[in-house]
Coordinates of C-alpha atoms and ligand atoms in Angstrom, one line a residue:
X137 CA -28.3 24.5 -19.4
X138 CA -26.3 27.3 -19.3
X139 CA -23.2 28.0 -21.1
X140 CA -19.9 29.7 -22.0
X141 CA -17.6 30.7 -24.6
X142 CA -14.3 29.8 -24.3
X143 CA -11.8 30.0 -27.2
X144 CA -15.2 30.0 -29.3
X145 CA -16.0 26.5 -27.9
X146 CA -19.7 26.4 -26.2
X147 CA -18.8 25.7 -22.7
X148 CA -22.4 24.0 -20.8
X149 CA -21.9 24.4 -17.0
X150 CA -23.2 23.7 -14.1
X151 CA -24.3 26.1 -11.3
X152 CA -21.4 27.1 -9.1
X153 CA -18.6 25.8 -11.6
X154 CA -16.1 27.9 -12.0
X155 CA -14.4 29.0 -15.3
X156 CA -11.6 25.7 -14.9
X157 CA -14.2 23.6 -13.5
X158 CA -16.3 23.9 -16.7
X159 CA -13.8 23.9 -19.0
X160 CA -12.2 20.3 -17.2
X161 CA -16.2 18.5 -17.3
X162 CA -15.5 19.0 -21.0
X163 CA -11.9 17.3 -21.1
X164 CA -10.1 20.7 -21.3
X165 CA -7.4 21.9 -19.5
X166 CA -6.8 25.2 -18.7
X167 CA -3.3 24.5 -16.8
X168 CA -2.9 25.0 -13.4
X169 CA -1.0 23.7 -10.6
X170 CA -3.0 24.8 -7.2
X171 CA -6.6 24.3 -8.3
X172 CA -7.4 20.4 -7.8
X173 CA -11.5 19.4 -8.5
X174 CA -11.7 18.0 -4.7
X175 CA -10.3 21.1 -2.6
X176 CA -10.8 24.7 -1.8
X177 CA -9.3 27.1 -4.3
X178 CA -6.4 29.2 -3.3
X179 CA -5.9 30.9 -6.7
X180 CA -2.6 31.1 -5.7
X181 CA -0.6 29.7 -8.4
X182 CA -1.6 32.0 -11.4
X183 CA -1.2 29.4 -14.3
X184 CA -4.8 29.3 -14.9
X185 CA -4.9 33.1 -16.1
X186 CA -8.0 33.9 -18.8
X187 CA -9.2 36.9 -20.5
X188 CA -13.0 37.6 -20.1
X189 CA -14.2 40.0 -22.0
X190 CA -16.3 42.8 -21.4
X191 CA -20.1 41.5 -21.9
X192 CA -21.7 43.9 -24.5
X193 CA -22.3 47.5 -22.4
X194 CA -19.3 47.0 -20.1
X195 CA -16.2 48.6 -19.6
X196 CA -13.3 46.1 -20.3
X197 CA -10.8 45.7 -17.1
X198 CA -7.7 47.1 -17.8
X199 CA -4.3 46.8 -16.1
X200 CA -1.3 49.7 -16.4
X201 CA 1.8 48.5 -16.8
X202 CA 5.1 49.7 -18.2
X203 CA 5.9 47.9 -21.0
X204 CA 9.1 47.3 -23.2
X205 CA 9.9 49.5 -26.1
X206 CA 12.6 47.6 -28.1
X207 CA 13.2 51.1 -30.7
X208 CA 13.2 53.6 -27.5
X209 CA 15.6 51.1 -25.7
X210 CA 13.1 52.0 -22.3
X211 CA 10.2 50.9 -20.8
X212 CA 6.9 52.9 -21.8
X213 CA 3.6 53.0 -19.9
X214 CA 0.8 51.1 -21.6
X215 CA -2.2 48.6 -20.8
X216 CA -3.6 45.5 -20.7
X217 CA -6.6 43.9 -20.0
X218 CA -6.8 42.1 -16.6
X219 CA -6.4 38.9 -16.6
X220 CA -8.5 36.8 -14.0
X221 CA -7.8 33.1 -12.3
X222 CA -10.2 30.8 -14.5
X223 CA -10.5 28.8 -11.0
X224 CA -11.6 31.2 -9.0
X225 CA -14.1 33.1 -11.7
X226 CA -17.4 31.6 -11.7
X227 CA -19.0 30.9 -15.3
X228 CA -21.3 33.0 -16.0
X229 CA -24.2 32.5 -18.7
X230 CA -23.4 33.8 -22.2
X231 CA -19.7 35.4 -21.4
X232 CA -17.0 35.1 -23.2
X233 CA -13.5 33.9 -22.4
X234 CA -10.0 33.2 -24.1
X235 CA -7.6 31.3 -23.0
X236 CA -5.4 29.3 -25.8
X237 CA -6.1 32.4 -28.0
X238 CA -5.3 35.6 -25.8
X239 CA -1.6 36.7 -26.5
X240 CA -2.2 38.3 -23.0
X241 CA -2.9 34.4 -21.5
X242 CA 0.2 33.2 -23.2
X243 CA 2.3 35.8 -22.5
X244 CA 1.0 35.1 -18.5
X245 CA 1.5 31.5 -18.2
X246 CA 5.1 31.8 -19.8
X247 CA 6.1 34.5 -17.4
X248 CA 4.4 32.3 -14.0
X249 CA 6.6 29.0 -15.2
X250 CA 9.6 30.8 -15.9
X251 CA 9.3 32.5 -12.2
X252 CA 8.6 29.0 -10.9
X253 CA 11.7 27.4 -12.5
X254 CA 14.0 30.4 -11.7
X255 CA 15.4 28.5 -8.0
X256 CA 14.3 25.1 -9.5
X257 CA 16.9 22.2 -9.4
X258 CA 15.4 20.8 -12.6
X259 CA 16.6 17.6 -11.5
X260 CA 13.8 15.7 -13.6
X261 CA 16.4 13.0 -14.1
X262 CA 16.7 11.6 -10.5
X263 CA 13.1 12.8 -9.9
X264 CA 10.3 10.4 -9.8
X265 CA 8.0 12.7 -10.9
X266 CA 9.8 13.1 -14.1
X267 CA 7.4 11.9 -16.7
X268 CA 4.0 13.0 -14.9
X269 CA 5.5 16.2 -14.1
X270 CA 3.3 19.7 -14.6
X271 CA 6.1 21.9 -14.9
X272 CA 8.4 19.8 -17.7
X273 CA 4.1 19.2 -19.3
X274 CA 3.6 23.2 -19.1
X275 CA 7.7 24.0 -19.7
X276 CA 7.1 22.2 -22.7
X277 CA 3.3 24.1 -23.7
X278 CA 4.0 27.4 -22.6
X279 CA 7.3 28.5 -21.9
X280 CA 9.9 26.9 -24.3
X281 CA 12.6 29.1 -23.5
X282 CA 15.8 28.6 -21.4
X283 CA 16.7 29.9 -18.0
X284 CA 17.6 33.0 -18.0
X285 CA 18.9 34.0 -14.7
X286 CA 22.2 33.5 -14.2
X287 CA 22.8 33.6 -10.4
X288 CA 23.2 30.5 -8.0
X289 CA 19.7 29.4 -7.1
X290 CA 18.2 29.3 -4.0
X291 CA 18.7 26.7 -2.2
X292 CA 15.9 24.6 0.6
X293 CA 15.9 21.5 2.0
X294 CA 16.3 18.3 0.1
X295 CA 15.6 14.9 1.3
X296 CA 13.1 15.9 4.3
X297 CA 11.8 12.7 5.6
X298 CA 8.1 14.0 6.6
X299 CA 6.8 10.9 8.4
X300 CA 6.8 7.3 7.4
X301 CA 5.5 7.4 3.9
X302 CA 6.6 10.6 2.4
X303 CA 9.4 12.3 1.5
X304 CA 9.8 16.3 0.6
X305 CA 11.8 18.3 -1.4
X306 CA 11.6 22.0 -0.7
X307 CA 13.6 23.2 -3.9
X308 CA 10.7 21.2 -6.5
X309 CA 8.3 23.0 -4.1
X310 CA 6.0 25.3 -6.3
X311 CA 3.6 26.0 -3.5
X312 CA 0.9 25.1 -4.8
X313 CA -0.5 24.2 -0.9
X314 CA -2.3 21.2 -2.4
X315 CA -1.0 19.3 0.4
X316 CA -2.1 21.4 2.9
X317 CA -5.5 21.3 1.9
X318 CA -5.5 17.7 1.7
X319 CA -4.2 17.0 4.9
X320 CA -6.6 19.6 6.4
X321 CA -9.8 19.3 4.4
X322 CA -9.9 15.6 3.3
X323 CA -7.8 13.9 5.8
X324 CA -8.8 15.9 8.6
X325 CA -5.6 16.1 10.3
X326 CA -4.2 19.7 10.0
X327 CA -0.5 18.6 10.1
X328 CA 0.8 20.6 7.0
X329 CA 1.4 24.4 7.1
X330 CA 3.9 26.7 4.9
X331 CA 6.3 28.9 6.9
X332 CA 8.7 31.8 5.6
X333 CA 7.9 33.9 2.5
X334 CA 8.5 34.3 -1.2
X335 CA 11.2 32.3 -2.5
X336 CA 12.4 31.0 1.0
X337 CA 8.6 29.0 1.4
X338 CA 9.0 26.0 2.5
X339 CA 6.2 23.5 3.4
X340 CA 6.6 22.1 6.9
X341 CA 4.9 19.6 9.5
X342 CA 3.7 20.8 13.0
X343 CA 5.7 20.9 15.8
X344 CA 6.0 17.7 17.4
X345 CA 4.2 15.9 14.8
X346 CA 5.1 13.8 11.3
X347 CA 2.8 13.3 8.9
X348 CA 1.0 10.6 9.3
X349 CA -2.2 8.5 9.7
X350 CA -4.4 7.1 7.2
X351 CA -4.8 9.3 3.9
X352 CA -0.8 10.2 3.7
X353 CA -0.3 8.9 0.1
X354 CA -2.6 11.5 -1.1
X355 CA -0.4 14.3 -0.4
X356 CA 2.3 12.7 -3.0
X357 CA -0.5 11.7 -5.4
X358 CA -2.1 15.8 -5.3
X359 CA 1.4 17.0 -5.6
X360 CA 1.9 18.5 -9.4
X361 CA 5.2 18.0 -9.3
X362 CA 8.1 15.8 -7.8
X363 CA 8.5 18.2 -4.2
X364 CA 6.4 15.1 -2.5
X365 CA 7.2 11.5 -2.6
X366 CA 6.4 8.4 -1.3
X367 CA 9.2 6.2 0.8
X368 CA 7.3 2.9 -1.4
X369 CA 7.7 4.3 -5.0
X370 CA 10.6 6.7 -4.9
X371 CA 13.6 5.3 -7.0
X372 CA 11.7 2.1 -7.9
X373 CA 10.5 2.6 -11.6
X374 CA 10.8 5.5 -14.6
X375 CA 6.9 5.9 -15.2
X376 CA 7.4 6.3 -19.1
X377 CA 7.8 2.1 -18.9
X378 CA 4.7 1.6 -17.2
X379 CA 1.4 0.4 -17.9
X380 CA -2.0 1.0 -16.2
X381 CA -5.2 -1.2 -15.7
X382 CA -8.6 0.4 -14.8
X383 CA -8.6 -1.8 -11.3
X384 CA -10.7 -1.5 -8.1
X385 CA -8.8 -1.5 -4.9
X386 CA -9.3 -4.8 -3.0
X387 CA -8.5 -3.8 0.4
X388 CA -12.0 -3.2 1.9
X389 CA -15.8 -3.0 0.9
X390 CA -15.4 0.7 -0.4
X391 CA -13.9 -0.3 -4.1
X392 CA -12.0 2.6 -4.8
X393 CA -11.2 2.9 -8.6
X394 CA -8.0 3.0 -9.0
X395 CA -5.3 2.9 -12.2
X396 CA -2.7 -0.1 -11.4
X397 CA 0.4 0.6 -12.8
X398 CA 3.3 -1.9 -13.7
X399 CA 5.3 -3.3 -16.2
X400 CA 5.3 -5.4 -18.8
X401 CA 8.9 -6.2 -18.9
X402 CA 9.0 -7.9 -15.9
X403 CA 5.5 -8.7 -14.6
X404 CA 5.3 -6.4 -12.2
X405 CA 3.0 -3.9 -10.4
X406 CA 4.8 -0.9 -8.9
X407 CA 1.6 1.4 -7.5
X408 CA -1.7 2.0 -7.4
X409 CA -3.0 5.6 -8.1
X410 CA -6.6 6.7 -7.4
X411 CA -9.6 6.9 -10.6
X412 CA -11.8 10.0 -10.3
X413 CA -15.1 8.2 -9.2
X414 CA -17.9 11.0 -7.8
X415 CA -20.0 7.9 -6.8
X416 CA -17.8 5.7 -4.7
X417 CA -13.7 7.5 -3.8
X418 CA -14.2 10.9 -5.3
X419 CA -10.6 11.4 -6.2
X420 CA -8.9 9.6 -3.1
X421 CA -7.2 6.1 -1.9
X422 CA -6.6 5.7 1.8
X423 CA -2.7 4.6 2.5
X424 CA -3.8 0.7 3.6
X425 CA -5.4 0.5 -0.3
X426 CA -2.6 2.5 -1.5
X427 CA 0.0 -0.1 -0.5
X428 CA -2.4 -3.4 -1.4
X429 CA -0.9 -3.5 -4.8
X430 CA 1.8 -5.6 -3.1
X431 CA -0.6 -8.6 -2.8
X432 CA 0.0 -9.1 -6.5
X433 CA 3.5 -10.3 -5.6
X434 CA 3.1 -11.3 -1.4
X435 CA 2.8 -14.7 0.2
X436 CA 2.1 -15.8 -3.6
X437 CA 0.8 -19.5 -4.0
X438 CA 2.6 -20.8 -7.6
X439 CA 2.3 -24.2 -7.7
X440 CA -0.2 -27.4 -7.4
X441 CA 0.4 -29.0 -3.9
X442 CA -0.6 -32.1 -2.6
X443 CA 0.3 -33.0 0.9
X444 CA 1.9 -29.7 0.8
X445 CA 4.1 -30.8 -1.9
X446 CA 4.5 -29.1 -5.3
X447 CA 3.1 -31.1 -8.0
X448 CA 2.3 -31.2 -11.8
X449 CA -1.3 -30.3 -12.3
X450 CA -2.4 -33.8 -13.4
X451 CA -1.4 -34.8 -10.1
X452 CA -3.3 -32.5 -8.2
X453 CA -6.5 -33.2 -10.1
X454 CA -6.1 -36.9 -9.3
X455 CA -5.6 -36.4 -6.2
X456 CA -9.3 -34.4 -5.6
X457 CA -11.2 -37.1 -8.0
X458 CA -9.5 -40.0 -5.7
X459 CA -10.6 -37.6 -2.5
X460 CA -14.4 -37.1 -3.8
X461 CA -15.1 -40.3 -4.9
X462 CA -18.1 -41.7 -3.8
X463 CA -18.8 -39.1 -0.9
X464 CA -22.4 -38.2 -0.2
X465 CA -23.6 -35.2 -1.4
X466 CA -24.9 -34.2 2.0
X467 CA -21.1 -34.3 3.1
X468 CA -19.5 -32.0 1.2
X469 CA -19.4 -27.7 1.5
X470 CA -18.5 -25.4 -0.7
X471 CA -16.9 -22.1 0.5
X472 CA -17.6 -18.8 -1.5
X473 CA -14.8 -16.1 -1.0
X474 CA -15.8 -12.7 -0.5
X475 CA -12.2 -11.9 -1.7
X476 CA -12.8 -13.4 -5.3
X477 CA -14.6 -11.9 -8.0
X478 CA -18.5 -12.5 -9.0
X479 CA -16.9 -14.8 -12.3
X480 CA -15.0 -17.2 -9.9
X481 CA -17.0 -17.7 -6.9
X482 CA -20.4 -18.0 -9.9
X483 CA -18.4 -21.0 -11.0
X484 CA -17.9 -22.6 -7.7
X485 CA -21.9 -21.9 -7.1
X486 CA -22.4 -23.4 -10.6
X487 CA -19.9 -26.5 -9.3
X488 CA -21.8 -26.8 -6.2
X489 CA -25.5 -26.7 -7.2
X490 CA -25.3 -28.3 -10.9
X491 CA -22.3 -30.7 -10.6
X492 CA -22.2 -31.9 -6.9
X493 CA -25.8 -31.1 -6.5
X494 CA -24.9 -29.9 -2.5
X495 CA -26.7 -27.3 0.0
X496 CA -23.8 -26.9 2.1
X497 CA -23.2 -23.6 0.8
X498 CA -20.7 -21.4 3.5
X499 CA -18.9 -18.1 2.7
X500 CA -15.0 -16.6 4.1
X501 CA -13.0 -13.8 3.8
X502 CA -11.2 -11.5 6.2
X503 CA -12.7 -10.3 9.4
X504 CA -13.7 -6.7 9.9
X505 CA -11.1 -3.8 10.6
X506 CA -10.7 0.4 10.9
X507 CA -13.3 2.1 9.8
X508 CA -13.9 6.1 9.5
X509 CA -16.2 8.5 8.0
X510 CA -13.8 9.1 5.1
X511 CA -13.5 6.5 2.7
X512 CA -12.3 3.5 5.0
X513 CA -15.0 0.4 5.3
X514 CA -14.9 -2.4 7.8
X515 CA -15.1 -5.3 5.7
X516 CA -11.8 -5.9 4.9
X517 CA -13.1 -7.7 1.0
X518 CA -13.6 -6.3 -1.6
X519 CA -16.8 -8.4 -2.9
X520 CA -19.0 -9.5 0.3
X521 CA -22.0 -8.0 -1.1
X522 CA -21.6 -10.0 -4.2
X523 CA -21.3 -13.2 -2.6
X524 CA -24.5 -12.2 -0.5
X525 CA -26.2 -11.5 -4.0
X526 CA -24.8 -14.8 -5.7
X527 CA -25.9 -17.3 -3.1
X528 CA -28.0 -15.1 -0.3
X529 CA -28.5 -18.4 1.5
X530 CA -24.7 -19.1 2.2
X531 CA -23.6 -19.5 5.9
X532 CA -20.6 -17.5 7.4
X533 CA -17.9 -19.6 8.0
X534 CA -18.3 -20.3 11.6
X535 CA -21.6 -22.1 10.7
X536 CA -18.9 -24.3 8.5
X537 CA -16.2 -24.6 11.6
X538 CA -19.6 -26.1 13.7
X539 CA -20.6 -28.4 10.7
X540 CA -17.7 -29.4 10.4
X541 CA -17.4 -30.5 14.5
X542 CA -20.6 -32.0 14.6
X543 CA -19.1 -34.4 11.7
X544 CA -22.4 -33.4 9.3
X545 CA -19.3 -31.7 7.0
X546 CA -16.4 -34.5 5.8
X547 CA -15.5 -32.5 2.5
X548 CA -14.8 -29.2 1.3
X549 CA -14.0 -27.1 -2.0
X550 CA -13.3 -23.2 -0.3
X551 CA -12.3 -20.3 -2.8
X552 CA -9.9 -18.3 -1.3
X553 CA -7.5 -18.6 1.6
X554 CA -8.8 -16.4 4.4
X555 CA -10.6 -16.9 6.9
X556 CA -12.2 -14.2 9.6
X557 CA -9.9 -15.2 12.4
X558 CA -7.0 -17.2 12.4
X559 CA -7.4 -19.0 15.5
X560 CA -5.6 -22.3 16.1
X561 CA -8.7 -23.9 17.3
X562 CA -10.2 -23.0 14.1
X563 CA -7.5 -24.5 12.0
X564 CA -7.3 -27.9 13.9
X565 CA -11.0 -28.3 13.0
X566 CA -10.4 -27.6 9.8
X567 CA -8.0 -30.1 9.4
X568 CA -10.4 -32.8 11.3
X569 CA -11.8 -33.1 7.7
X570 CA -11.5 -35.7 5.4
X571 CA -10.6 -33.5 2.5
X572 CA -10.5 -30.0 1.9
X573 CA -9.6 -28.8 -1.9
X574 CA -8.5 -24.9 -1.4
X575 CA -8.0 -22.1 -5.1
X576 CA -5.8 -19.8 -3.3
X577 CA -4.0 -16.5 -4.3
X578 CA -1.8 -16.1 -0.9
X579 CA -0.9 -18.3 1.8
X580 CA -3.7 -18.4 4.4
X581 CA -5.4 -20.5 6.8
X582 CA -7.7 -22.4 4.0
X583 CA -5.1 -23.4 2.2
X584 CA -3.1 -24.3 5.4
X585 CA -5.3 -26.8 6.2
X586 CA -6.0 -28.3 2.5
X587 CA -5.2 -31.5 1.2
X588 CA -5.0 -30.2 -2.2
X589 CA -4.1 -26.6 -2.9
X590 CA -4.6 -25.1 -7.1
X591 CA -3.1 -21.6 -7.6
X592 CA -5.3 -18.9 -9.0
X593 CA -4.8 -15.6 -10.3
X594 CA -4.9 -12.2 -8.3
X595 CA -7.5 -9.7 -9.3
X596 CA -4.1 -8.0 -10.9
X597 CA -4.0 -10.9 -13.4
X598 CA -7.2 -11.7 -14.4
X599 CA -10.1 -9.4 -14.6
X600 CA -13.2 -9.9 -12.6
X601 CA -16.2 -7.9 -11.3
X602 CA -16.8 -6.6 -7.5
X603 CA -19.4 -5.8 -5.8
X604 CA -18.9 -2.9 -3.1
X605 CA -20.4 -1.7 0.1
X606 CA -23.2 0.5 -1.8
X607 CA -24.3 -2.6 -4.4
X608 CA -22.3 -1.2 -7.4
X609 CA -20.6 -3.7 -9.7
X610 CA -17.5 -2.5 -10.9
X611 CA -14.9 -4.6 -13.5
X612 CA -11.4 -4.6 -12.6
X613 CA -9.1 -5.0 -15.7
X614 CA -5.9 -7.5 -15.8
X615 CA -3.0 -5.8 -15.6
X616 CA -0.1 -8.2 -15.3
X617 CA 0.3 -11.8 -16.9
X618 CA -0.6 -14.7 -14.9
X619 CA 2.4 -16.1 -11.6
X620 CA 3.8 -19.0 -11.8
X621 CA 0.9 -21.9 -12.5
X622 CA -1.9 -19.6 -11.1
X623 CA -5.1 -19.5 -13.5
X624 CA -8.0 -17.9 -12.8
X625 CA -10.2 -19.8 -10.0
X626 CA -13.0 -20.1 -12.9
X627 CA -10.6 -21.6 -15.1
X628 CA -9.7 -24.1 -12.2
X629 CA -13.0 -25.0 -10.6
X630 CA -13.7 -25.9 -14.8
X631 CA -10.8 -28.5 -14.3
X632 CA -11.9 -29.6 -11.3
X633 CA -15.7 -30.3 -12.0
X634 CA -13.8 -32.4 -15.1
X635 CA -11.9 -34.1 -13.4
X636 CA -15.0 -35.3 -10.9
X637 CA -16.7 -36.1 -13.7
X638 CA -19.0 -33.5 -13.4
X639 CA -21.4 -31.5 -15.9
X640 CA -20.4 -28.1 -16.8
X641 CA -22.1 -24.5 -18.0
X642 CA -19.0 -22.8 -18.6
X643 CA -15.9 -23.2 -20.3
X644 CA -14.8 -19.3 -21.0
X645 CA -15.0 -16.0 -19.4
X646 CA -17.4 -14.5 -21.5
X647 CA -20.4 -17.0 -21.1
X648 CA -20.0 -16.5 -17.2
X649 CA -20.3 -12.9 -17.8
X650 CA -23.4 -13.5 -19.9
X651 CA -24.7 -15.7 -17.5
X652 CA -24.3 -13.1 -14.6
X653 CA -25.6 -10.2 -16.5
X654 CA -28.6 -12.1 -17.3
X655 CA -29.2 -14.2 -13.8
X656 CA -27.3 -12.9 -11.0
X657 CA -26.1 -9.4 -12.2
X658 CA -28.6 -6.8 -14.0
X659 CA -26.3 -4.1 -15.4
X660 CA -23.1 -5.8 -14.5
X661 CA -19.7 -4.5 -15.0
X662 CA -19.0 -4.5 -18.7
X663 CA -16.6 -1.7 -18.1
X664 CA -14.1 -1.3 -16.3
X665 CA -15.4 1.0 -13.2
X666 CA -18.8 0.6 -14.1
X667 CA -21.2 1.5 -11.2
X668 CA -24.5 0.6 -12.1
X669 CA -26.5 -0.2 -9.3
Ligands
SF4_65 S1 4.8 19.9 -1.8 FE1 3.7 19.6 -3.7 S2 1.5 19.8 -3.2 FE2 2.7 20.6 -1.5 S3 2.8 22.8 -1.9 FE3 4.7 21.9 -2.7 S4 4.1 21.5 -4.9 FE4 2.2 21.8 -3.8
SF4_66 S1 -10.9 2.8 1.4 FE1 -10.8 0.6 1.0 S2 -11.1 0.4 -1.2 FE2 -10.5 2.5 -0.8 S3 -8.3 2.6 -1.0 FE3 -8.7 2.2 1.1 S4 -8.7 0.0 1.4 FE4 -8.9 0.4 -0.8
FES67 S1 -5.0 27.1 -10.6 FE1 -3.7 28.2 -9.4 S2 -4.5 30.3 -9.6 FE2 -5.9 29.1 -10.6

């Protein structure tokens, strides 16, 4: 492979990386604000400035300037080498670059953040940026030094409401044009173009457009510094307090990794931000996925319910031994949830099979939805294909509504509260059976129709493995603690097979996992965003 010097460290690259690129494959940073991994490069910015020296033979690149001279009290002409943008330069085989150790470098990036915060409001305190910020990380790293212009800044708009998600403020503005490439070469929806010139640049939307549409998050999420934010996050949290969880979006087959962020002080998840995978989101969310993190806390079921009333969890397993008693196998279904991770719905297989030793095996989740060539899939769960894998001969659950009709079905156990329409034919047949036990997360028509409801845990409390569109597993880690009396379905279908009497394989997490990888789940997700296939 070949390689690069840089700052004496052996660089390996690959063909077509550039100078930044290479350097970032082996966790360093050469700062920057405009070059981003998934866009064009601009080279606009000028924080990423290296020396390269001459290769052996060559003549070094040299730059006249005039130059200070403290005893002559005047400015003296003199050189420099050239400097060149490290994202822009391609690596070359065997040349040699310095960055962290070039005076030249330093003296570059302190001179391009002290230009960028000349009009700055430095409003980091009411900025939710503050914290995550590249000019206060690179203030901090390279410049060190206070303003020293004294004049009033220039001022640009504050507060501009670009469409229904975002928010921009011209005067954090460092131009990076991140968003304009995003919008443009991602999102495919040209809506973002810069107008006037040096320090008046502003960004802008088109005339007789907003920005909107499907992918607007990302603009915020691309933007180094607080100029973009989103309507759903701004003034809601300070992000030193929160926390992240390796997760995988739930809102549709794709699985986009993504960090969950919340906090520990009170239980709650404030955003979800994308996690750089190559083989399944590159480094992008779409908006719907962005904004999913609010199932954690939505249309929450909290409590046992019998009859639709709350009860004690004693009560509620009572009631489903009282309800099962004595029913033929041949009467009862079980209903896999493609919204529930490869852990619970193994446990409801194992319940079906093992304990009530029945063939009436049906599957639910949401119905299909928008699709585009981007990142957005159809199937509205996040583990269908998982479900398909676990118990391939499962029915979809109209199969279940005509079972149910013809009176072959009498009882159910259904993971999961969604069903693929939500018809009120549907639900009246549903509740034509004799008893239907639901584990639900949210309200939904499942649980509607239930005799006996048991809260479980959101893939935000409890970790569990997905499968996505392509047939990758990929873990999602817990992030907050459990709501109210929710558990995690396995934990509950455990108490449930007890409580019928039944024989069990499981009682913790860990021997389900064991059980998948070696059954159901070659390679499974040990890790959190593992994608083997
Ligand atoms: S709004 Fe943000 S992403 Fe867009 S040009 Fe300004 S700094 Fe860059
Ligand atoms: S494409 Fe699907 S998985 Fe990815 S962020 Fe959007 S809803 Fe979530
Ligand atoms: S990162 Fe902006 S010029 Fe290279």
């Amino acid at each position: 492979m070949p390689s690069f010097k840089l700052d004496g460290k052996t660089i390996p690259f690959e063909p077509g990386d550039s100078i930044i690129r290479a350097a970032d494959r082996h966790g360093i940073e050469i700062p920057h604000y405009c070059w981003h991994a998934g866009l064009s490069v601009p080279a606009n910015c000028r924080m990423c400035l290296v020396e390269i020296l001459p290769a052996p033979g060559q003549r070094p690149l040299m730059l006249d300037i005039l130059a200070w001279d403290a005893k002559a009290g005047a400015y003296k002409p003199d050189s420099k080498p050239k400097l060149q943008p490290a994202c822009q330069m391609a690596a070359v085989d065997g040349m040699e670059v310095k960055a962290d150790t070039s005076e030249h470098v330093k003296d570059a990036r302190h001179a391009v953040q002290e230009s960028l915060l000349l009009n700055h409001p430095v409003d980091c305190p009411i900025c939710d940026q503050a914290g995550e910020c590249k000019l206060q990380d690179y203030w901090l790293a390279y410049q060190h030094t206070q303003k020293r212009m004294r004049d009033e800044p220039v001022h640009k708009p504050k507060g501009v409401v670009f469409g229904p998600t975002i928010v921009y403020d011209a005067e954090r503005c460092v131009m990076c044009t991140r968003c304009i490439r995003f919008m443009a070469e991602v999102a495919q929806d040209p809506v973002l173009d810069m107008r006037e010139r040096g320090n008046l640049n502003e960004i802008t939307v088109a005339p007789g457009r907003e920005l909107d549409g499907k992918y607007t998050f990302m603009t915020e999420h691309v933007c180094p510094v607080g100029a973009l934010t989103t309507i759903d996050f701004r003034f809601k949290a300070r992000v030193w307090f929160l926390k992240s969880a390796k997760s995988i979006c739930q809102g549709c087959a794709t699985g986009c990794n993504a960090h969950l962020d919340y906090d520990p002080r009170n239980n709650r998840v404030y955003r979800y931000r994308p996690r750089d995978n190559e083989q399944v989101n590159k480094y992008w969310m779409c908006d719907d996925g962005m904004l999913s993190y609010h199932r954690a806390h939505e249309h929450r079921i909290l409590d046992e319910m019998v009859s639709g009333r709350v009860t004690g969890h004693a009560a509620a397993l009572e009631a489903i031994k009282k309800l099962f008693e004595g029913v033929p196998k041949e009467s009862v279904a079980v209903v896999f949830s493609a919204q529930h991770s490869l852990e619970d719905n193994w446990a409801l297989r194992e319940l079906a099979t093992v304990g009530l030793g029945t063939s009436a095996l049906f599957w639910s989740g949401l119905g299909d939805g928008y699709e585009d060539a981007i990142l957005i899939h159809k199937d509205k769960n996040p583990n269908t294909a998982g479900v398909k894998q676990l118990a391939p001969g499962a029915r979809p659950f109209p199969e279940l509504l005509k079972e149910i009709a013809a009176g072959r079905i009498t009882h159910a156990i259904a993971l999961g509260s969604e069903t693929p329409t939500r018809e009120p034919k549907d639900l009246a047949t549903l509740q034509t059976l004799r008893a239907l036990i639901t584990l639900a997360t949210t309200d939904g028509p499942l649980a509607e129709a239930a005799q006996v409801v048991l809260p479980v845990t959101s893939w935000a409390e409890a970790s569990g493995t997905f499968v996505n569109a392509k047939g990758l597993r990929q873990l999602a880690e817990a992030a907050i603690r459990p709501l109210g009396s929710a558990k995690p379905a396995w934990e509950q279908l455990l108490r449930v097979a007890l409580a019928m009497g039944l024989e069990t394989s499981w009682t913790k997490l860990r021997e389900i996992r064991a059980k998948l990888l070696v059954t159901d789940a070659p390679g499974a997700g040990e890790h959190a965003g593992t994608v083997s296939p």
